[in-house]
Protein backbone atom coordinates (compact mmCIF):
# COMPACT_ATOMS: atom_id res chain seq x y z
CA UNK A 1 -9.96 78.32 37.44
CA UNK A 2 -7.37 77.75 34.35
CA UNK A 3 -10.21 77.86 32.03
CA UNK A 4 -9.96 81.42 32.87
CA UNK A 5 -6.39 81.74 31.55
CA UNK A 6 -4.32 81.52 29.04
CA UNK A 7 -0.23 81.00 29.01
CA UNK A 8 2.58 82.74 26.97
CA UNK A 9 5.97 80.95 27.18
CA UNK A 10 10.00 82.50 27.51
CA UNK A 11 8.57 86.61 27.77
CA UNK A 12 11.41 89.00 28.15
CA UNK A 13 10.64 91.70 31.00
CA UNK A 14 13.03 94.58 32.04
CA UNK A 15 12.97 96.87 34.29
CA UNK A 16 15.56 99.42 36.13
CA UNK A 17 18.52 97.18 34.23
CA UNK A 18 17.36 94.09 35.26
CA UNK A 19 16.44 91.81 32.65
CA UNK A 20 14.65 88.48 33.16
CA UNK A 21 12.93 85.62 31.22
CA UNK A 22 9.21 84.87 32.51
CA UNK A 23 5.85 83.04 32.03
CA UNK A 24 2.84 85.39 31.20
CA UNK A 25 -0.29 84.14 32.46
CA UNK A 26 -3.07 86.55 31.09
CA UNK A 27 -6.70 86.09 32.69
CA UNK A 28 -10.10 87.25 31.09
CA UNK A 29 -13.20 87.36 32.74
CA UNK A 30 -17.08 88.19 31.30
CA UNK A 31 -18.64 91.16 33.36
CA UNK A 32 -20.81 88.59 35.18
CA UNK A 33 -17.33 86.27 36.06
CA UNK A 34 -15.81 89.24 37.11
CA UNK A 35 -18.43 90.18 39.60
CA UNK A 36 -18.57 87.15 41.15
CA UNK A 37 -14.24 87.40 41.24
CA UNK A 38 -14.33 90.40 42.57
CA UNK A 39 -16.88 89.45 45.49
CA UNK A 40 -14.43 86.78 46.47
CA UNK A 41 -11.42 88.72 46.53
CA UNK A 42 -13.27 91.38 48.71
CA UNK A 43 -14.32 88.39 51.12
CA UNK A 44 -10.26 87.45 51.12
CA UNK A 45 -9.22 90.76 51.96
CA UNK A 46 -11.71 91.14 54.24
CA UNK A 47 -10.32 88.29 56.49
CA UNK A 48 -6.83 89.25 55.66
CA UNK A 49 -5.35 90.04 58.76
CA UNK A 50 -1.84 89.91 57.95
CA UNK A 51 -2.74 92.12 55.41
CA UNK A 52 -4.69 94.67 57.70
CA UNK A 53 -1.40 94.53 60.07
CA UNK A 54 0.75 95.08 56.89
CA UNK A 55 -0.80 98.12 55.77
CA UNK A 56 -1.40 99.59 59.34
CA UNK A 57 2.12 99.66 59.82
CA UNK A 58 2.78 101.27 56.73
CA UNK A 59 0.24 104.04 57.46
CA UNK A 60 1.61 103.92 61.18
CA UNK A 61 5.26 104.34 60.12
CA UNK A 62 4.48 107.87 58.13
CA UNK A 63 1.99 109.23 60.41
CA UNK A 64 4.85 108.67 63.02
CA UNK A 65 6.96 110.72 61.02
CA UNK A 66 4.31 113.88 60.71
CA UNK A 67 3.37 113.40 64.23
CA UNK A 68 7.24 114.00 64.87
CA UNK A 69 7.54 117.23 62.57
CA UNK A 70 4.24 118.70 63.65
CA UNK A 71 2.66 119.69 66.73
CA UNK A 72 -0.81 118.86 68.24
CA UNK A 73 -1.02 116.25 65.81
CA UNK A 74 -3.60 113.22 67.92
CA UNK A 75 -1.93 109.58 68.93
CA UNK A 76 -1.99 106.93 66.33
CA UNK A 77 -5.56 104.92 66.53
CA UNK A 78 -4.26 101.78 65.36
CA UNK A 79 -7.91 99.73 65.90
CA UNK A 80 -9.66 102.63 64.56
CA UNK A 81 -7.76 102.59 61.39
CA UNK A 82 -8.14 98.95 60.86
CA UNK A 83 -11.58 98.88 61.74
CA UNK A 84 -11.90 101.71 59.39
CA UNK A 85 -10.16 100.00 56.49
CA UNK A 86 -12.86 96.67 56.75
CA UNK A 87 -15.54 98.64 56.96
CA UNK A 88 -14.64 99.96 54.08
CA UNK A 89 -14.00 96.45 52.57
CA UNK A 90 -17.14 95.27 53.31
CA UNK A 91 -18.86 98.31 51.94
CA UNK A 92 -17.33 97.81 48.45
CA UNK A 93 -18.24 94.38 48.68
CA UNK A 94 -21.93 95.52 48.94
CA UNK A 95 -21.39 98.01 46.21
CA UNK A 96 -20.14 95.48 44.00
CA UNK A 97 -23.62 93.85 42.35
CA UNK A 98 -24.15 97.07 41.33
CA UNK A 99 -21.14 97.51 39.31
CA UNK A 100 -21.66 98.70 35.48
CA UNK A 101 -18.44 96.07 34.40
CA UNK A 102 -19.19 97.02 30.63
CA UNK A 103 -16.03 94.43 29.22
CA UNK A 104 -14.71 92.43 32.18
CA UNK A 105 -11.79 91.98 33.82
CA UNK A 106 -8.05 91.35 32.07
CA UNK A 107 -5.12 90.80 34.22
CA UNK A 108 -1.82 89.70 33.27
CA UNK A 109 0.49 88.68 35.55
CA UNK A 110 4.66 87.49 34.77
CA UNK A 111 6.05 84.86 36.79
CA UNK A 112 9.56 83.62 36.85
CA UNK A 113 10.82 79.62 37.43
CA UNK A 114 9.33 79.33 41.03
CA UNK A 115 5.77 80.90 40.00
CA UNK A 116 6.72 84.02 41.96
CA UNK A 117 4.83 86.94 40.36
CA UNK A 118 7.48 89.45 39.50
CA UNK A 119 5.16 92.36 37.62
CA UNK A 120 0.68 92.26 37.06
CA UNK A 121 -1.27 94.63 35.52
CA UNK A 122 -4.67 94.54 35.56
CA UNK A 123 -7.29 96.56 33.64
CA UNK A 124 -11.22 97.24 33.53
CA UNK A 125 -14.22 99.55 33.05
CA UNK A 126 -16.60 100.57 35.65
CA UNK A 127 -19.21 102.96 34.01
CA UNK A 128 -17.59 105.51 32.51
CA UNK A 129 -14.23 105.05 34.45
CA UNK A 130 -10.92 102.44 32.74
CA UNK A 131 -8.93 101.38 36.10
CA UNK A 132 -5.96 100.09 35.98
CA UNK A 133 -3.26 98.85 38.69
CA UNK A 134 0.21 97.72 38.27
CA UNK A 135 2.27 96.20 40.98
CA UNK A 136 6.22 94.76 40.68
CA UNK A 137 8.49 93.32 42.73
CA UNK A 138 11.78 93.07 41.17
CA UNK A 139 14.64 90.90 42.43
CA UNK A 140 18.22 92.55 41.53
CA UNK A 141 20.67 89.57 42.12
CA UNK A 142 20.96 88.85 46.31
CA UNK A 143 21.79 92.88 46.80
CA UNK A 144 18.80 94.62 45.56
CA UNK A 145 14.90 94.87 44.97
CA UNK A 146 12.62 97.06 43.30
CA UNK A 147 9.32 97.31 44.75
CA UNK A 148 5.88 99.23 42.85
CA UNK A 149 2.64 99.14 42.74
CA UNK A 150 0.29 102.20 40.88
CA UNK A 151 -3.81 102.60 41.02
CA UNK A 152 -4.51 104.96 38.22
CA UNK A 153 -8.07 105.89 37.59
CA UNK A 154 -9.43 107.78 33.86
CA UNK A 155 -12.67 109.25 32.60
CA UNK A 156 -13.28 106.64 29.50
CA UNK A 157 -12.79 109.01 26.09
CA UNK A 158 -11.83 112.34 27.70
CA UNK A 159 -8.67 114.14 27.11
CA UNK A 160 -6.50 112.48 28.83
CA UNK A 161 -7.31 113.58 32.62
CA UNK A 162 -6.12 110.50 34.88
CA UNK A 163 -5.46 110.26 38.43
CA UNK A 164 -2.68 108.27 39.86
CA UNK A 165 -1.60 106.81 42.84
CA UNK A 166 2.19 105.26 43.14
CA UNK A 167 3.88 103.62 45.71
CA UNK A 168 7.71 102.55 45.29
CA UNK A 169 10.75 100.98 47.32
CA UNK A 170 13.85 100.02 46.09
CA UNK A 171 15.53 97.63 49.01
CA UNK A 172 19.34 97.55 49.27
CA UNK A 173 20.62 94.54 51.05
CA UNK A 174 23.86 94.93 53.17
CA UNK A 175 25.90 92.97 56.07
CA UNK A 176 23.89 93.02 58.69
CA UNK A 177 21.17 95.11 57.65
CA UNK A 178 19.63 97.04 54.56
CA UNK A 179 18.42 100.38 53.27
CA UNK A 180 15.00 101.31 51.61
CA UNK A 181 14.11 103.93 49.49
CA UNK A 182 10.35 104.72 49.13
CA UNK A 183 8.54 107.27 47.72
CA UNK A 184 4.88 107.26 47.81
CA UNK A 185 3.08 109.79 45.46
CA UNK A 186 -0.30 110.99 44.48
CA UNK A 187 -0.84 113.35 40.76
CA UNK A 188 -3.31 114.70 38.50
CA UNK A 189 -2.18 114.14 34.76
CA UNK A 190 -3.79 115.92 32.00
CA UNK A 191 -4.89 118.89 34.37
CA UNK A 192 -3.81 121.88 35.97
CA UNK A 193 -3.73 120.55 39.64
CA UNK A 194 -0.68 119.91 41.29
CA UNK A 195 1.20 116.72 42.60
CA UNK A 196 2.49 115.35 45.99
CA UNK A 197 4.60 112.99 46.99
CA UNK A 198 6.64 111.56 50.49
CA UNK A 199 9.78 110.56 50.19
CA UNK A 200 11.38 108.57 52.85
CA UNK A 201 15.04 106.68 53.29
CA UNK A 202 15.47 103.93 55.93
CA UNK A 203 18.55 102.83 57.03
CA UNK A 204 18.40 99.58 59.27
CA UNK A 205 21.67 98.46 61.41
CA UNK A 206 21.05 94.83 62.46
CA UNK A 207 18.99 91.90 60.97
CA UNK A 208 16.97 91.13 63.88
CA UNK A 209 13.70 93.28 64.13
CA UNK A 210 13.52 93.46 67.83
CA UNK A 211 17.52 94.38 68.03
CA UNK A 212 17.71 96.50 64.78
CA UNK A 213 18.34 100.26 65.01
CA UNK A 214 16.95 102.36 62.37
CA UNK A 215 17.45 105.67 60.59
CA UNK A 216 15.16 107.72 58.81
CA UNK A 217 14.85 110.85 56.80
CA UNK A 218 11.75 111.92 55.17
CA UNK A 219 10.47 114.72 52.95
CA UNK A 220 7.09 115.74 51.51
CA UNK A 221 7.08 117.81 48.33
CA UNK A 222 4.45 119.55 46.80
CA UNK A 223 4.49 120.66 42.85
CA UNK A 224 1.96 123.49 41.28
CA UNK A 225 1.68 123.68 37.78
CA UNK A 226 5.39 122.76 37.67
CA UNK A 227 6.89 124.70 40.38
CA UNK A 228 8.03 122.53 43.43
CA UNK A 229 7.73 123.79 46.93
C-alpha cells in the first residue's frame, strides 16, 4: 500500500567500486500493520515453491560437498528438508500474534531505472531483540555481480553481543560460462565464541544447465578467539 511509503529521489549507492544512482523507497509500519505484514509474507513464503526449490538446492549443493569429504554421512532427504522448512513457516506464522513488535517495522529498499531492487535493509524489535537483514544484488557492467544478504540478531542495550549470519556470491560472467565465488558464514561479535564460515568456488564450462560441466573447490574454516584452524 503506498500510503505505507515514502520516496527519496537521485540516492548515490556504492558498493565493491561500483557506483550507481537509485530511488529509495523507505516503508514504516505501526506494530499492529506490521503484524498483519508479516502474516502475509509468511502465507507467501509458505506457498513459495520456487522458493522452497531455490533454497533446497542451495542446502543440497553443500551437503553434497560434505557428503563427498566425509564418510557415513546419510543420502540427501530432499522432501524431508522441504517439508521441514514449511513446517517451520507455518509455525512462525502461528507465533506471530504473539509478537512483542514494540516500534514496527522500517525497511528501505534502493531501486535503480527498471524498479529492480539493488540493496534493502530492514530493521525491527521483537521483545528485547533489534533484527536486522540486509540483502544486495549488485550488477557490475555485463561481466560481474555481487550478491549478499546478512540476518543479524542483538540483545536491545547490551554491550554489543550480536549474532550474524552472511551469505555472499560474487558472479563472474565469461564466454560460454561463468564463475561464482560464495562464502557463507556464521559469527558471534562482541563475545568470546568463535566464527565459521564455507567457502566455495564454482567454475561452470557451458551455458546450458543440462550440458554444463562444473568445477568446484570448497573449504570450511573455523576461527577461536582469533586463531584460524
Amino acid at each position: 500500500d503506498e500510503k505505507y511509503f515514502s520516496e527519496k529521489k537521485n540516492v548515490d549507492f556504492k558498493h565493491e567500486g561500483v557506483k550507481l544512482e537509485l530511488r529509495e523507497l523507505t516503508l514504516k509500519m505501526s506494530p499492529k500493520e506490521s503484524k498483519e505484514f508479516l502474516t502475509k509474507f509468511a502465507d507467501q513464503l509458505i506457498e513459495d515453491k520456487k522458493l522452497h526449490d531455490m533454497l533446497v538446492k542451495r542446502v543440497e549443493l553443500v551437503y553434497d560437498q560434505v557428503a563427498f569429504a566425509e564418510e557415513g554421512v546419510p543420502a540427501f532427504d530432499e522432501k524431508e528438508l522441504k517439508d521441514g522448512l514449511v513446517d517451520g513457516l507455518k509455525e512462525m506464522k502461528s507465533g506471530i500474534k504473539d509478537l512483542d513488535i514494540k516500534k514496527g517495522l522500517t525497511s528501505k529498499i534502493l531501486v535503480d531505472k527498471d524498479n529492480i531492487i539493488i540493496n534493502r535493509d530492514m530493521s525491527m524489535e521483537i521483545g528485547d531483540t533489534s533484527i536486522a537483514i540486509n540483502s544486495k544484488d549488485v550488477p557490475d557492467g555485463d561481466k560481474k555481480r555481487y550478491q549478499e544478504a546478512s540476518i543479524a540478531f542483538a540483545e536491545t542495550g547490551n554491550s554489543g553481543e550480536k549474532i550474524i549470519f552472511s551469505a555472499d556470491n560474487t558472479i563472474s560472467y565469461k564466454d560460454g560460462g561463468r564463475t561464482e565465488d560464495m562464502k557463507v558464514g556464521f559469527e558471534m561479535e562482541g563475545t568470546d565464541e568463535g566464527a565459521m564460515s564455507f567457502t566455495m568456488k564454482s567454475d561452470f564450462d557451458g551455458e546450458s544447465a543440462k550440458k554444463q560441466k562444473v568445477d568446484r573447490t570448497f573449504a570450511l574454516t573455523l576461527e577461536e578467539q582469533g586463531s584460524e584452524e
